[in-house]
Tab-separated table of C-alpha atoms in Angstrom:
chain	number	residue	atom	x	y	z
A	1	UNK	CA	97.755	77.127	136.556
A	2	UNK	CA	96.571	80.752	136.512
A	3	UNK	CA	98.782	83.474	135.125
A	4	UNK	CA	100.501	85.540	137.796
A	5	UNK	CA	100.162	89.305	137.677
A	6	UNK	CA	102.693	92.017	138.396
A	7	UNK	CA	102.255	95.742	138.803
A	8	UNK	CA	105.274	97.825	137.843
A	9	UNK	CA	105.303	101.335	139.336
A	10	UNK	CA	108.066	103.478	137.843
A	11	UNK	CA	108.094	107.030	136.511
A	12	UNK	CA	110.362	106.128	133.575
A	13	UNK	CA	108.265	104.761	130.673
A	14	UNK	CA	111.296	103.029	129.131
A	15	UNK	CA	111.866	101.139	132.382
A	16	UNK	CA	108.237	100.051	132.715
A	17	UNK	CA	108.245	98.919	129.082
A	18	UNK	CA	111.471	96.939	129.485
A	19	UNK	CA	110.537	95.313	132.796
A	20	UNK	CA	107.032	94.627	131.509
A	21	UNK	CA	108.398	92.949	128.388
A	22	UNK	CA	110.753	90.784	130.452
A	23	UNK	CA	107.898	89.646	132.687
A	24	UNK	CA	105.495	89.110	129.778
A	25	UNK	CA	108.119	87.006	128.029
A	26	UNK	CA	108.189	84.835	131.162
A	27	UNK	CA	104.417	84.342	131.217
A	28	UNK	CA	103.341	87.132	133.542
A	29	UNK	CA	100.389	89.463	133.064
A	30	UNK	CA	101.697	92.996	133.583
A	31	UNK	CA	100.095	96.277	134.610
A	32	UNK	CA	102.078	99.513	134.745
A	33	UNK	CA	101.783	102.876	136.431
A	34	UNK	CA	104.061	105.893	136.016
A	35	UNK	CA	103.363	107.420	139.423
A	36	UNK	CA	102.930	106.272	142.978
A	37	UNK	CA	99.393	107.647	143.127
A	38	UNK	CA	98.365	105.816	139.943
A	39	UNK	CA	100.091	102.678	141.204
A	40	UNK	CA	98.104	102.686	144.433
A	41	UNK	CA	94.826	102.949	142.488
A	42	UNK	CA	95.847	100.117	140.137
A	43	UNK	CA	96.939	97.942	143.060
A	44	UNK	CA	93.531	98.460	144.672
A	45	UNK	CA	91.674	97.688	141.426
A	46	UNK	CA	93.769	94.797	140.056
A	47	UNK	CA	95.151	93.184	143.242
A	48	UNK	CA	98.344	91.971	141.538
A	49	UNK	CA	100.342	89.035	142.868
A	50	UNK	CA	103.423	91.242	143.266
A	51	UNK	CA	104.425	94.895	142.905
A	52	UNK	CA	107.746	96.192	141.581
A	53	UNK	CA	108.111	99.696	143.020
A	54	UNK	CA	110.671	102.298	141.996
A	55	UNK	CA	112.038	104.195	144.985
A	56	UNK	CA	112.822	107.547	143.344
A	57	UNK	CA	109.759	109.126	141.725
A	58	UNK	CA	108.830	112.807	141.527
A	59	UNK	CA	105.192	112.869	142.644
A	60	UNK	CA	104.851	110.306	145.410
A	61	UNK	CA	108.113	108.571	146.146
A	62	UNK	CA	108.374	104.818	146.343
A	63	UNK	CA	108.694	104.719	150.108
A	64	UNK	CA	105.590	106.897	150.554
A	65	UNK	CA	103.819	104.624	148.109
A	66	UNK	CA	104.947	101.553	150.054
A	67	UNK	CA	103.613	103.039	153.287
A	68	UNK	CA	100.254	103.812	151.641
A	69	UNK	CA	100.048	100.278	150.211
A	70	UNK	CA	100.777	98.734	153.629
A	71	UNK	CA	98.174	100.890	155.390
A	72	UNK	CA	95.402	99.890	152.962
A	73	UNK	CA	93.557	96.652	153.784
A	74	UNK	CA	93.112	95.952	150.049
A	75	UNK	CA	96.854	96.021	149.305
A	76	UNK	CA	98.718	95.405	152.552
A	77	UNK	CA	99.421	91.722	151.858
A	78	UNK	CA	100.727	92.161	148.290
A	79	UNK	CA	104.488	91.470	148.134
A	80	UNK	CA	106.462	94.584	147.165
A	81	UNK	CA	109.954	94.587	145.690
A	82	UNK	CA	111.678	97.959	145.851
A	83	UNK	CA	113.682	98.716	142.715
A	84	UNK	CA	116.191	101.526	142.425
A	85	UNK	CA	119.315	102.841	140.787
A	86	UNK	CA	120.079	105.029	143.799
A	87	UNK	CA	122.901	102.811	145.070
A	88	UNK	CA	124.920	103.257	141.891
A	89	UNK	CA	124.011	106.939	141.621
A	90	UNK	CA	124.754	108.032	145.176
A	91	UNK	CA	127.168	105.358	146.321
A	92	UNK	CA	124.971	105.242	149.418
A	93	UNK	CA	124.251	102.515	151.915
A	94	UNK	CA	120.706	102.007	150.723
A	95	UNK	CA	120.154	98.883	152.818
A	96	UNK	CA	120.764	100.960	155.959
A	97	UNK	CA	118.411	103.657	154.664
A	98	UNK	CA	115.704	101.048	154.089
A	99	UNK	CA	116.104	99.880	157.677
A	100	UNK	CA	114.004	102.855	158.745
A	101	UNK	CA	111.087	101.400	156.796
A	102	UNK	CA	111.270	97.790	158.013
A	103	UNK	CA	107.947	98.094	159.798
A	104	UNK	CA	106.356	98.550	156.359
A	105	UNK	CA	107.848	95.220	155.263
A	106	UNK	CA	109.218	95.545	151.753
A	107	UNK	CA	109.558	91.949	150.568
A	108	UNK	CA	112.654	92.524	148.501
A	109	UNK	CA	115.102	94.998	147.084
A	110	UNK	CA	116.770	95.029	143.665
A	111	UNK	CA	119.161	97.465	142.043
A	112	UNK	CA	118.930	98.726	138.468
A	113	UNK	CA	119.931	97.486	136.028
A	114	UNK	CA	118.100	94.348	137.057
A	115	UNK	CA	119.528	90.897	136.574
A	116	UNK	CA	116.703	89.191	134.651
A	117	UNK	CA	117.284	85.741	136.161
A	118	UNK	CA	117.361	87.184	139.684
A	119	UNK	CA	114.226	89.222	138.980
A	120	UNK	CA	112.253	86.233	137.750
A	121	UNK	CA	113.424	83.944	140.558
A	122	UNK	CA	112.667	86.612	143.189
A	123	UNK	CA	109.153	87.240	141.882
A	124	UNK	CA	108.448	83.516	141.495
A	125	UNK	CA	109.607	82.915	145.074
A	126	UNK	CA	107.468	85.740	146.447
A	127	UNK	CA	104.381	84.486	144.603
A	128	UNK	CA	104.872	80.734	145.043
A	129	UNK	CA	101.638	80.444	147.014
A	130	UNK	CA	99.665	82.903	144.863
A	131	UNK	CA	96.593	81.742	142.987
């Protein structure tokens, strides 16, 4: 069985390192980007099996990045899991906020800090038919 690949797009290097280590320890090949713009380029070049996308980033936010990924024929079918700490920070109804972006079909949503077992099971489920 081929190794599955994940692209982690997050502006916090500590987060990309931690999430990347978790995935690597579970047999995944990992690519990382610290900006939405860099993430889009990597997604186009590497065509990962799944993308973990931080919502709050300074240059090109996660939702703008998601929209760009969905509009590009090379990346539109890649499952994207939105990852954020905004719920805990703002005490906001983030699920309702995401409702405005349903037409761009995020495949999942996870809050930081991530539950490792939930992360792995979510990514495995989303990529069950990959490769």
